[in-house]
PDB file of C-alpha atoms in Angstrom:
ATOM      1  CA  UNK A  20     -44.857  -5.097  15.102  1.00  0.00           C
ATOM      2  CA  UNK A  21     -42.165  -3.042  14.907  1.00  0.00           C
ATOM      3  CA  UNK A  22     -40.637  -0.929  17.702  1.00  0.00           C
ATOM      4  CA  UNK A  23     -39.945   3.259  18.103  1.00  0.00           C
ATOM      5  CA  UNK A  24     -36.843   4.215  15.671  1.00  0.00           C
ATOM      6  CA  UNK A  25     -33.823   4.551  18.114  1.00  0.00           C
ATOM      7  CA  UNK A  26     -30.444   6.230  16.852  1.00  0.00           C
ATOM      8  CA  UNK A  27     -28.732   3.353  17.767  1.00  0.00           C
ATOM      9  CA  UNK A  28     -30.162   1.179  14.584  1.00  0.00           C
ATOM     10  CA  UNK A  29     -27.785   3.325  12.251  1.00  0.00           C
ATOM     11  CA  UNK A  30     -24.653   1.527  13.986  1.00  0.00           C
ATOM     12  CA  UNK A  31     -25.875  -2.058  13.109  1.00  0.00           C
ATOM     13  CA  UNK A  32     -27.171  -0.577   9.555  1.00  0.00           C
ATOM     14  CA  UNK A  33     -24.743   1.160   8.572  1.00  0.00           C
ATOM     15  CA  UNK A  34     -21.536  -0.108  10.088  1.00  0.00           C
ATOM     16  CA  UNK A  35     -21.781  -3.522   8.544  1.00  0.00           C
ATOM     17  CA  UNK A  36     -22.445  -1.780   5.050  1.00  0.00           C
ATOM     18  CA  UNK A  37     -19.400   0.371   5.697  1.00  0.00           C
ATOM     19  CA  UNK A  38     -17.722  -3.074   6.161  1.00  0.00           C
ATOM     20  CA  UNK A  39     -18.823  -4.660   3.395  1.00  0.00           C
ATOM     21  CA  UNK A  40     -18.206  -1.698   0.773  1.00  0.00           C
ATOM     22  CA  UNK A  41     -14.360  -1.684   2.020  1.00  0.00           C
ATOM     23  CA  UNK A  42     -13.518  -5.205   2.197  1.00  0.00           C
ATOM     24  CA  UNK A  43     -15.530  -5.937  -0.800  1.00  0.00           C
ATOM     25  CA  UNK A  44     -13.753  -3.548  -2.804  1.00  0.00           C
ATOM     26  CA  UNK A  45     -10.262  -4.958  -1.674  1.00  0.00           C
ATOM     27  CA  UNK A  46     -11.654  -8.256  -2.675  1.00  0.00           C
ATOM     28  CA  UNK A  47     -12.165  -7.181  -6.327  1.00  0.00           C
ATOM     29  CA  UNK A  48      -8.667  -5.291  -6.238  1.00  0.00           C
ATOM     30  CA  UNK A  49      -7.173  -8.349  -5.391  1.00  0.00           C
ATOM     31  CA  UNK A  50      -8.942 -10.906  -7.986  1.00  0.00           C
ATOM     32  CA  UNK A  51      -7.686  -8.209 -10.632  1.00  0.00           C
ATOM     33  CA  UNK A  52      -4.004  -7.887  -8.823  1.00  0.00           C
ATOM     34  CA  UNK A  53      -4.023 -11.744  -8.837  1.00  0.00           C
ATOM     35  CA  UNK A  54      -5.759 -12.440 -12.568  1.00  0.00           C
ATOM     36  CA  UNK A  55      -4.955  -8.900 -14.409  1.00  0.00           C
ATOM     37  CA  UNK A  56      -1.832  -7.258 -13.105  1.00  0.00           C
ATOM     38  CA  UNK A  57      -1.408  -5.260 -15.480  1.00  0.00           C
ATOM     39  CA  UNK A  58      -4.397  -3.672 -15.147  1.00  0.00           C
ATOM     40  CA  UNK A  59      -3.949  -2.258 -11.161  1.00  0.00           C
ATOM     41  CA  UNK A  60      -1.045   0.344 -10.037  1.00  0.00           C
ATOM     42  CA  UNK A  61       0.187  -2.527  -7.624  1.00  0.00           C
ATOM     43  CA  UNK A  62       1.106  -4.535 -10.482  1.00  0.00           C
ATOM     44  CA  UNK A  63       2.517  -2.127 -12.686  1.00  0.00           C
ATOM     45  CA  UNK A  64       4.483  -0.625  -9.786  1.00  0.00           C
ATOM     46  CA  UNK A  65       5.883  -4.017  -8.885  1.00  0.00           C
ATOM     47  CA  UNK A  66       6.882  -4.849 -12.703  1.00  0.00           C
ATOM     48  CA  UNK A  67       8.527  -1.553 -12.875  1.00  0.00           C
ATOM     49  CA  UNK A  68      10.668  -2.897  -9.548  1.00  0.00           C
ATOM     50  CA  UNK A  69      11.211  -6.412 -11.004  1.00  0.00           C
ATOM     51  CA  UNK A  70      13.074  -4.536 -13.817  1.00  0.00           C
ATOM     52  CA  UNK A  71      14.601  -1.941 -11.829  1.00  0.00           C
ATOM     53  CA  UNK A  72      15.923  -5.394  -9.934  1.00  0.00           C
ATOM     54  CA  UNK A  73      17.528  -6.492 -13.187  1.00  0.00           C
ATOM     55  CA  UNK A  74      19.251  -3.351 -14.179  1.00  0.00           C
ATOM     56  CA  UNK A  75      20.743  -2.834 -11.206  1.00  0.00           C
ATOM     57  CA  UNK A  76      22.685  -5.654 -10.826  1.00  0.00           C
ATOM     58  CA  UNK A  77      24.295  -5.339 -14.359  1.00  0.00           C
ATOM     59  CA  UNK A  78      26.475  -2.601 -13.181  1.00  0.00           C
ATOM     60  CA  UNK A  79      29.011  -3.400 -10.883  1.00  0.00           C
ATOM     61  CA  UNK A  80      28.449  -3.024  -6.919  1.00  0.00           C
ATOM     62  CA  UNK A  81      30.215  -0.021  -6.411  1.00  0.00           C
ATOM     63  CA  UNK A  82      28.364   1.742  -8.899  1.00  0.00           C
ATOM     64  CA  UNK A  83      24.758   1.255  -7.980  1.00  0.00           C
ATOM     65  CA  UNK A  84      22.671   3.804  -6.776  1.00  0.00           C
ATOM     66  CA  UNK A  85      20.093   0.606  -5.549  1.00  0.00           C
ATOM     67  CA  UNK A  86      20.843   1.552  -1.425  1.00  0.00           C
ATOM     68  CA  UNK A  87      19.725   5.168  -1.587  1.00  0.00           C
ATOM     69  CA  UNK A  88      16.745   4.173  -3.564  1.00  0.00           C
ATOM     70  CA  UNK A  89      15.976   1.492  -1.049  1.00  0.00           C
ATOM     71  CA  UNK A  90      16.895   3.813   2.426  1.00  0.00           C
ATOM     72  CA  UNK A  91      13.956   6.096   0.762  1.00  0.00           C
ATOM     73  CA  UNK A  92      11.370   3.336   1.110  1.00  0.00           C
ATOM     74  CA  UNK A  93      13.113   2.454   4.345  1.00  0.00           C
ATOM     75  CA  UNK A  94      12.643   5.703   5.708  1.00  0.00           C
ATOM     76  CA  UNK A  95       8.601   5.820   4.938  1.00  0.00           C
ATOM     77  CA  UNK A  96       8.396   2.935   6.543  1.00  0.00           C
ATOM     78  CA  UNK A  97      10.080   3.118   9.508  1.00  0.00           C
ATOM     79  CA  UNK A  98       8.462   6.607   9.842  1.00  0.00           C
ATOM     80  CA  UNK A  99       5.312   5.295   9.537  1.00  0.00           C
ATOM     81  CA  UNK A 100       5.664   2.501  11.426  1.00  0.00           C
ATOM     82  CA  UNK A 101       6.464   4.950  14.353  1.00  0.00           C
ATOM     83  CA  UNK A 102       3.424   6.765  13.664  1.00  0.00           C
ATOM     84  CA  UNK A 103       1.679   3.409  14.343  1.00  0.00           C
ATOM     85  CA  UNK A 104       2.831   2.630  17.226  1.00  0.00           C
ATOM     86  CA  UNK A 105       2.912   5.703  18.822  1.00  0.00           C
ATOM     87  CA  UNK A 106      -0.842   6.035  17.877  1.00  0.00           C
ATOM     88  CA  UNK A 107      -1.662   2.580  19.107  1.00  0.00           C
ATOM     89  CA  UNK A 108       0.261   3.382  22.317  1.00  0.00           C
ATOM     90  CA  UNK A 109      -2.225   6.622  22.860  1.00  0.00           C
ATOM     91  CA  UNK A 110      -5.333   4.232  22.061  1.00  0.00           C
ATOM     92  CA  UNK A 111      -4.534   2.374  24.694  1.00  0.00           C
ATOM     93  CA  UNK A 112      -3.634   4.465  27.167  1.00  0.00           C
ATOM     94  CA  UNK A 113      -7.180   5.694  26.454  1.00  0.00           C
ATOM     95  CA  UNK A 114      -8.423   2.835  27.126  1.00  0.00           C
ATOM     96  CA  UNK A 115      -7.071   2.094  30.140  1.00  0.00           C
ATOM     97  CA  UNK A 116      -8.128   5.461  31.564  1.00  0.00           C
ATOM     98  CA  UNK A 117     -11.331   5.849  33.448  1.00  0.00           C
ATOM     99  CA  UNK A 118     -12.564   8.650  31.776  1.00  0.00           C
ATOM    100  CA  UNK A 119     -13.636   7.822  28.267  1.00  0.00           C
ATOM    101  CA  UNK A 120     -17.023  10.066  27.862  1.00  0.00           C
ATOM    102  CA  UNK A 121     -15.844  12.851  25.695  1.00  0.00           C
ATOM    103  CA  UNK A 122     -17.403  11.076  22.833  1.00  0.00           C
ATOM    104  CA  UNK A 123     -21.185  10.306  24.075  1.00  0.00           C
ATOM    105  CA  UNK A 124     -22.412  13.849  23.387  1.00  0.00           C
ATOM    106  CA  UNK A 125     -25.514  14.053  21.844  1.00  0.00           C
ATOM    107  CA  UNK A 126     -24.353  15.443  18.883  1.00  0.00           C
ATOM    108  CA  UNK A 127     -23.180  12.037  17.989  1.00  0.00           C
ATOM    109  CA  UNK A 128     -26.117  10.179  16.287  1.00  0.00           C
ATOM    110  CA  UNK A 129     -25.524   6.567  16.973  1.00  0.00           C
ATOM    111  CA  UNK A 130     -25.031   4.390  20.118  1.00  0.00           C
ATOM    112  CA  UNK A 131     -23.037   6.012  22.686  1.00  0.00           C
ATOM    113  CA  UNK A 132     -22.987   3.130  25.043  1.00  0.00           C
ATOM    114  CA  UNK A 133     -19.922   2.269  26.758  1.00  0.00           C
ATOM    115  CA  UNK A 134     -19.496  -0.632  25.659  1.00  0.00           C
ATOM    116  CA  UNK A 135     -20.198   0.180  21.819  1.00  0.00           C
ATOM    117  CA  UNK A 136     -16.955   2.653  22.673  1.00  0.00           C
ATOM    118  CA  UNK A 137     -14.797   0.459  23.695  1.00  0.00           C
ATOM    119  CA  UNK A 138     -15.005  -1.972  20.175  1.00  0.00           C
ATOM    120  CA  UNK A 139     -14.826   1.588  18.219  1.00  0.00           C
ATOM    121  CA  UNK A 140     -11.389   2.021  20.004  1.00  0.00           C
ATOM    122  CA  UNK A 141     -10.039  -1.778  20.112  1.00  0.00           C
ATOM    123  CA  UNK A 142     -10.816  -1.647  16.175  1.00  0.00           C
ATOM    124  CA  UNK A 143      -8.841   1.204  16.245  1.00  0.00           C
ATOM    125  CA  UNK A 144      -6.162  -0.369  18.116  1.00  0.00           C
ATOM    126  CA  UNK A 145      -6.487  -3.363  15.864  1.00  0.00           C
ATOM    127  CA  UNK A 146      -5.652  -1.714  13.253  1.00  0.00           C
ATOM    128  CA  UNK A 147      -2.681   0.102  13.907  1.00  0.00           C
ATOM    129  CA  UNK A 148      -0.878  -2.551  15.486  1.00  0.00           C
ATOM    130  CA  UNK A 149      -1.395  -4.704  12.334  1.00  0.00           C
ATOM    131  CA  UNK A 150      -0.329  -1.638  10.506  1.00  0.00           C
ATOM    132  CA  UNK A 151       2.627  -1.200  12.575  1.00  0.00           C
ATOM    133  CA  UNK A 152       3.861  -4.787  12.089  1.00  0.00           C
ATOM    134  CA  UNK A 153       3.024  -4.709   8.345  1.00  0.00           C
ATOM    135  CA  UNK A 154       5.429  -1.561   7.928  1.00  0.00           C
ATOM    136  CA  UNK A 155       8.046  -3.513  10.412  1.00  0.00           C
ATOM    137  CA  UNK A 156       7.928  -6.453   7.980  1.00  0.00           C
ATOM    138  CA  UNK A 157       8.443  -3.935   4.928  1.00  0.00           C
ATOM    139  CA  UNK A 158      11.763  -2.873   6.498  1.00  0.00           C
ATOM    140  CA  UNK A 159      12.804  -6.420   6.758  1.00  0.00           C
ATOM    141  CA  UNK A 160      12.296  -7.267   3.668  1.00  0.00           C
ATOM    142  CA  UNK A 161      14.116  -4.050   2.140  1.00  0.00           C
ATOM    143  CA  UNK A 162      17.208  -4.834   4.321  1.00  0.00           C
ATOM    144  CA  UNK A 163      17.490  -8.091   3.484  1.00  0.00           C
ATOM    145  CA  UNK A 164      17.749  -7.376  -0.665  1.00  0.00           C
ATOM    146  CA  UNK A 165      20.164  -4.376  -0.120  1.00  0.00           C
ATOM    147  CA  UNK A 166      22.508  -7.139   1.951  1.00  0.00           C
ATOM    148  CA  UNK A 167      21.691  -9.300  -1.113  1.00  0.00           C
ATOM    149  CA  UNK A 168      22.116  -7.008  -4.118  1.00  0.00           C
ATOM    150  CA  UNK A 169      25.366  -5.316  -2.525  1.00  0.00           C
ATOM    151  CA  UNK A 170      27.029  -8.718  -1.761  1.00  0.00           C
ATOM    152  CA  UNK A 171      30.530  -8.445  -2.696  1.00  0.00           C
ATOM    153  CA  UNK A 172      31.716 -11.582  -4.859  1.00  0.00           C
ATOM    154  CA  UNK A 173      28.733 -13.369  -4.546  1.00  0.00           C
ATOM    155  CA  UNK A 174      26.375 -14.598  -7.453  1.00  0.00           C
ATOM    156  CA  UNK A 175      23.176 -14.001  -5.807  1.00  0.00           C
ATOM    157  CA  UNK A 176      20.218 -15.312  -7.846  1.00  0.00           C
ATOM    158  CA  UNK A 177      18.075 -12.179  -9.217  1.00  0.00           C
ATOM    159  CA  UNK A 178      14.699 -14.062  -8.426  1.00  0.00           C
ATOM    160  CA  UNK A 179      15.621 -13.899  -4.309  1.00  0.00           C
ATOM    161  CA  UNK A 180      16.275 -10.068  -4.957  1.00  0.00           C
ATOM    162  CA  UNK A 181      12.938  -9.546  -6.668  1.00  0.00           C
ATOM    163  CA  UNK A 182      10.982 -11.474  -4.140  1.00  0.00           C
ATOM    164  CA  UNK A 183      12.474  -9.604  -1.344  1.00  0.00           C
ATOM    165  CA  UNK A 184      11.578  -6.059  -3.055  1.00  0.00           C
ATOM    166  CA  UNK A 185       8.064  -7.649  -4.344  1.00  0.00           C
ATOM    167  CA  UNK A 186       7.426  -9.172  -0.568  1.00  0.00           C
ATOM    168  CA  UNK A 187       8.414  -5.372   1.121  1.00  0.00           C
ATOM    169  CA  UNK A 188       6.161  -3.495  -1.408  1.00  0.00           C
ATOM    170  CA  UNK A 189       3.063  -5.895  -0.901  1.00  0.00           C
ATOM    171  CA  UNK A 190       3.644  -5.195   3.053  1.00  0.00           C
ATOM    172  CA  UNK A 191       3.890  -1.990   2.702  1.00  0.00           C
ATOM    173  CA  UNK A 192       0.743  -1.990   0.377  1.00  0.00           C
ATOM    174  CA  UNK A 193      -0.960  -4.159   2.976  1.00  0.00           C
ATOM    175  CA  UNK A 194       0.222  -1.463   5.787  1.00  0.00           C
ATOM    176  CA  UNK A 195      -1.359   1.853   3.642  1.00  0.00           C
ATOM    177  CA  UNK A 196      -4.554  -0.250   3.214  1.00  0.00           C
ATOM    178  CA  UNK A 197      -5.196  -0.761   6.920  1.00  0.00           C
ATOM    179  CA  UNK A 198      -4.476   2.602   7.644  1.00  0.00           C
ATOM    180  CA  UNK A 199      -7.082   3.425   4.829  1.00  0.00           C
ATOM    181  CA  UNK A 200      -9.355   1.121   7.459  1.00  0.00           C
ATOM    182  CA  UNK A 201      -8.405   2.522  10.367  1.00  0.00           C
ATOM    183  CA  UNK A 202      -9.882   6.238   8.874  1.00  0.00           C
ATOM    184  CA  UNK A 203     -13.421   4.954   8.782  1.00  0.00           C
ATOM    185  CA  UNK A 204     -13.310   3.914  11.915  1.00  0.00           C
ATOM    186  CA  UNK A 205     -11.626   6.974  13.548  1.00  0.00           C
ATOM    187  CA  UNK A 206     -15.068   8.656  11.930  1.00  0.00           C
ATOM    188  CA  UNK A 207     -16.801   5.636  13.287  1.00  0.00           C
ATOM    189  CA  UNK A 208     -15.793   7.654  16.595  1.00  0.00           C
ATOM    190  CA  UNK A 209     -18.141  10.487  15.658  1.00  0.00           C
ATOM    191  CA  UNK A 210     -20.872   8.195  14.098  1.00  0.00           C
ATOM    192  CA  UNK A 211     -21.995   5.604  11.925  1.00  0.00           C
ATOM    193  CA  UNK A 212     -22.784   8.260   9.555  1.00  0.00           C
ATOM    194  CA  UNK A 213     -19.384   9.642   8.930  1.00  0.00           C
ATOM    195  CA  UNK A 214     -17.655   6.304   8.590  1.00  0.00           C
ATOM    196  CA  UNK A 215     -20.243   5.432   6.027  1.00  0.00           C
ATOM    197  CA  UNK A 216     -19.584   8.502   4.022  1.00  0.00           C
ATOM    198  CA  UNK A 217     -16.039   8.192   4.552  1.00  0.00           C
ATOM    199  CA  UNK A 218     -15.873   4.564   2.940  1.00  0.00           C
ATOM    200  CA  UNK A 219     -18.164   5.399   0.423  1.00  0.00           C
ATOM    201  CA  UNK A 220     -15.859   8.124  -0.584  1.00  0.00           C
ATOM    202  CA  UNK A 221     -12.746   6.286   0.242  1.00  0.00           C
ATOM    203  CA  UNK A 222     -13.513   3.614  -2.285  1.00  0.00           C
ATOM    204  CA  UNK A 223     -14.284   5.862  -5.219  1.00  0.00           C
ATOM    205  CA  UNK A 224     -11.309   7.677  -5.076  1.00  0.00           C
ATOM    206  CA  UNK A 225      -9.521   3.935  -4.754  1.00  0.00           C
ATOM    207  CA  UNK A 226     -10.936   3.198  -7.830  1.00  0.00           C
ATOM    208  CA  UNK A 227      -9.742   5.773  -9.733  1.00  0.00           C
ATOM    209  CA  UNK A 228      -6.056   5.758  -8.198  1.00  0.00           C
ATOM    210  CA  UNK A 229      -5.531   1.496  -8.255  1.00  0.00           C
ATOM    211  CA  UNK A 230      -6.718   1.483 -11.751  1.00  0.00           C
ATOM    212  CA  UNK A 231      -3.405   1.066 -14.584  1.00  0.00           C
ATOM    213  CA  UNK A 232      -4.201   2.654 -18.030  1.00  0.00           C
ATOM    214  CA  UNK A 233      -0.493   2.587 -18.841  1.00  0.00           C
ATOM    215  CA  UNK A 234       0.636   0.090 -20.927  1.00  0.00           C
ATOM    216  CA  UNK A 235       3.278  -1.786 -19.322  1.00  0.00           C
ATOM    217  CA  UNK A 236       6.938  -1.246 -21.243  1.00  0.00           C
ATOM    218  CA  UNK A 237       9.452  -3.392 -21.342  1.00  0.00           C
ATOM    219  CA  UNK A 238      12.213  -1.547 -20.634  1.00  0.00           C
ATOM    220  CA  UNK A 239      15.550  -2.117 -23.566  1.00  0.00           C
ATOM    221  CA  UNK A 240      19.128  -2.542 -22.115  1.00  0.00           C
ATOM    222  CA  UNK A 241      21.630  -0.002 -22.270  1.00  0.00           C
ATOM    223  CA  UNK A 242      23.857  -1.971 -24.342  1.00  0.00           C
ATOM    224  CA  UNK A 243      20.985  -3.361 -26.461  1.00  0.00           C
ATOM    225  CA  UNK A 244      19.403   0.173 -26.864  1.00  0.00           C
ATOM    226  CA  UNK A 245      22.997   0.970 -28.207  1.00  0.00           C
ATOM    227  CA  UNK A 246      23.728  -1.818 -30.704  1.00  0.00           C
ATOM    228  CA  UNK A 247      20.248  -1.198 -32.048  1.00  0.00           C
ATOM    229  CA  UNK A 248      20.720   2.377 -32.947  1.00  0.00           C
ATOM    230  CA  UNK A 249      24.485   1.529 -34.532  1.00  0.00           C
ATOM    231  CA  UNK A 250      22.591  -1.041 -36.797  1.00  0.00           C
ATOM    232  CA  UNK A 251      20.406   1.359 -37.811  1.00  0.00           C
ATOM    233  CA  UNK A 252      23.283   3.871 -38.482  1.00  0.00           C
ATOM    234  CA  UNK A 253      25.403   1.279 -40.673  1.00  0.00           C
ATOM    235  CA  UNK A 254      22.161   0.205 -42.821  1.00  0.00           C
ATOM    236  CA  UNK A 255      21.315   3.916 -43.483  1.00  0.00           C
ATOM    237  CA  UNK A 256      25.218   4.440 -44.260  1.00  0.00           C
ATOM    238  CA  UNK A 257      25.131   1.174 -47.065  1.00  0.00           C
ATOM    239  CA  UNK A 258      21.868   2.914 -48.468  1.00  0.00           C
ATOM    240  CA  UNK A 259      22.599   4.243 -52.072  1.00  0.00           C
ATOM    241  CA  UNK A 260      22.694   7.489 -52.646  1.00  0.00           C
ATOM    242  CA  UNK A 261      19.702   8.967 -54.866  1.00  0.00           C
ATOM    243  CA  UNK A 262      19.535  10.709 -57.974  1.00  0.00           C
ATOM    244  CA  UNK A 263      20.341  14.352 -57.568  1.00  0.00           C
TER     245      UNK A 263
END
């Protein structure tokens, strides 16, 4: 026989299903990263860097624009890294304090019990620390293939500079993703309710934006693109000239 409904049966309902719609998702996005690249943003963005990668270092040194390009992605990283951190460091100051009961209104429906609070905030806290060192790790990686791709008289193998952008992009991938977690359960603060609506929404807008329709191009060198077009000028020069 079955007991009286309590509110408190929507956390271990919906919480877990919450859960298992995010992570389940990010499972699927990464069988398709991993089997059909082509067919997710993260592999179409990271192709479009592998060639970037090879462009770049068939102009000289002096001449590449590579460092600003990478100080951008620096930048977002570093600034969200801070973010992070800073967040994390407010999370557990909250924790630490002794008064944590601004969120066991009644309004809330869902358990409210203190100790149900304190894993909604540690998750929290979870989650922007491993945020915070995926974004730190981003920034390593990014330093270490401007030191490589602006070595002066060096012949650095292209294939360390690609896996040194491809390594800082997947971070910082990795970093955006748990902060994507760490939104359901900030609304896991004001219910189980919210955070299932918010993953449920969450994921269908992730479906539309990691989904690729464009057909990946393989971009021609400069000096290729050029030769090409002065073949095509010569053979339309020895053409005949038609009857007028």
């Amino acid at each position: 026989m079955w007991g009286p409904w309590r509110k408190e049966f929507l956390d271990v309902i919906l919480v877990p299903a919450s859960l298992f719609i995010m992570f389940g998702y990010h499972h699927f996005l990464l069988y398709r990263y991993l089997r059909y690249p082509s067919t997710t943003t993260i592999g179409y963005e990271n192709h479009n860097r592998r060639v970037w990668v090879e462009r770049m270092m068939e102009i000289e040194a002096k001449d590449r624009p590579a460092l600003s390009v990478i100080a951008n992605t620096m930048s977002a990283a570093s600034a969200l890294s801070s973010i992070s951190l800073v967040l994390s460091s407010l999370i557990g100051a909250w924790l630490g304090s002794s008064n944590r009961t601004v969120f066991t209104s009644n309004l809330i429906y869902g358990a409210t019990s203190p100790s149900v609070i304190s894993i909604k905030y540690v998750a929290l806290l979870v989650c922007f620390l491993v945020a915070f060192g995926s974004f730190v790790q981003t920034s390593r990686c990014l330093v270490n293939a401007s030191f490589l791709m602006t070595m002066p008289n060096a012949d650095v193998p292209m294939s360390h500079i690609e896996k040194e952008m491809i390594t800082g992009s997947i971070f910082y991938e990795f970093g955006m993703r748990v902060l994507y977690l760490a939104t359901t359960f900030l609304l896991w603060v004001f219910g189980p309710i919210p955070m299932f609506v918010s993953s449920v929404t969450m994921v269908g807008l992730l479906l539309r934006l990691d989904a690729n329709r464009t057909v990946l191009y393989h971009y021609p060198r400069i000096g290729q693109d050029v030769s090409e077009v002065t073949k095509a000028v010569e053979h339309h020069e020895r053409r005949p000239q038609g009857r007028k």
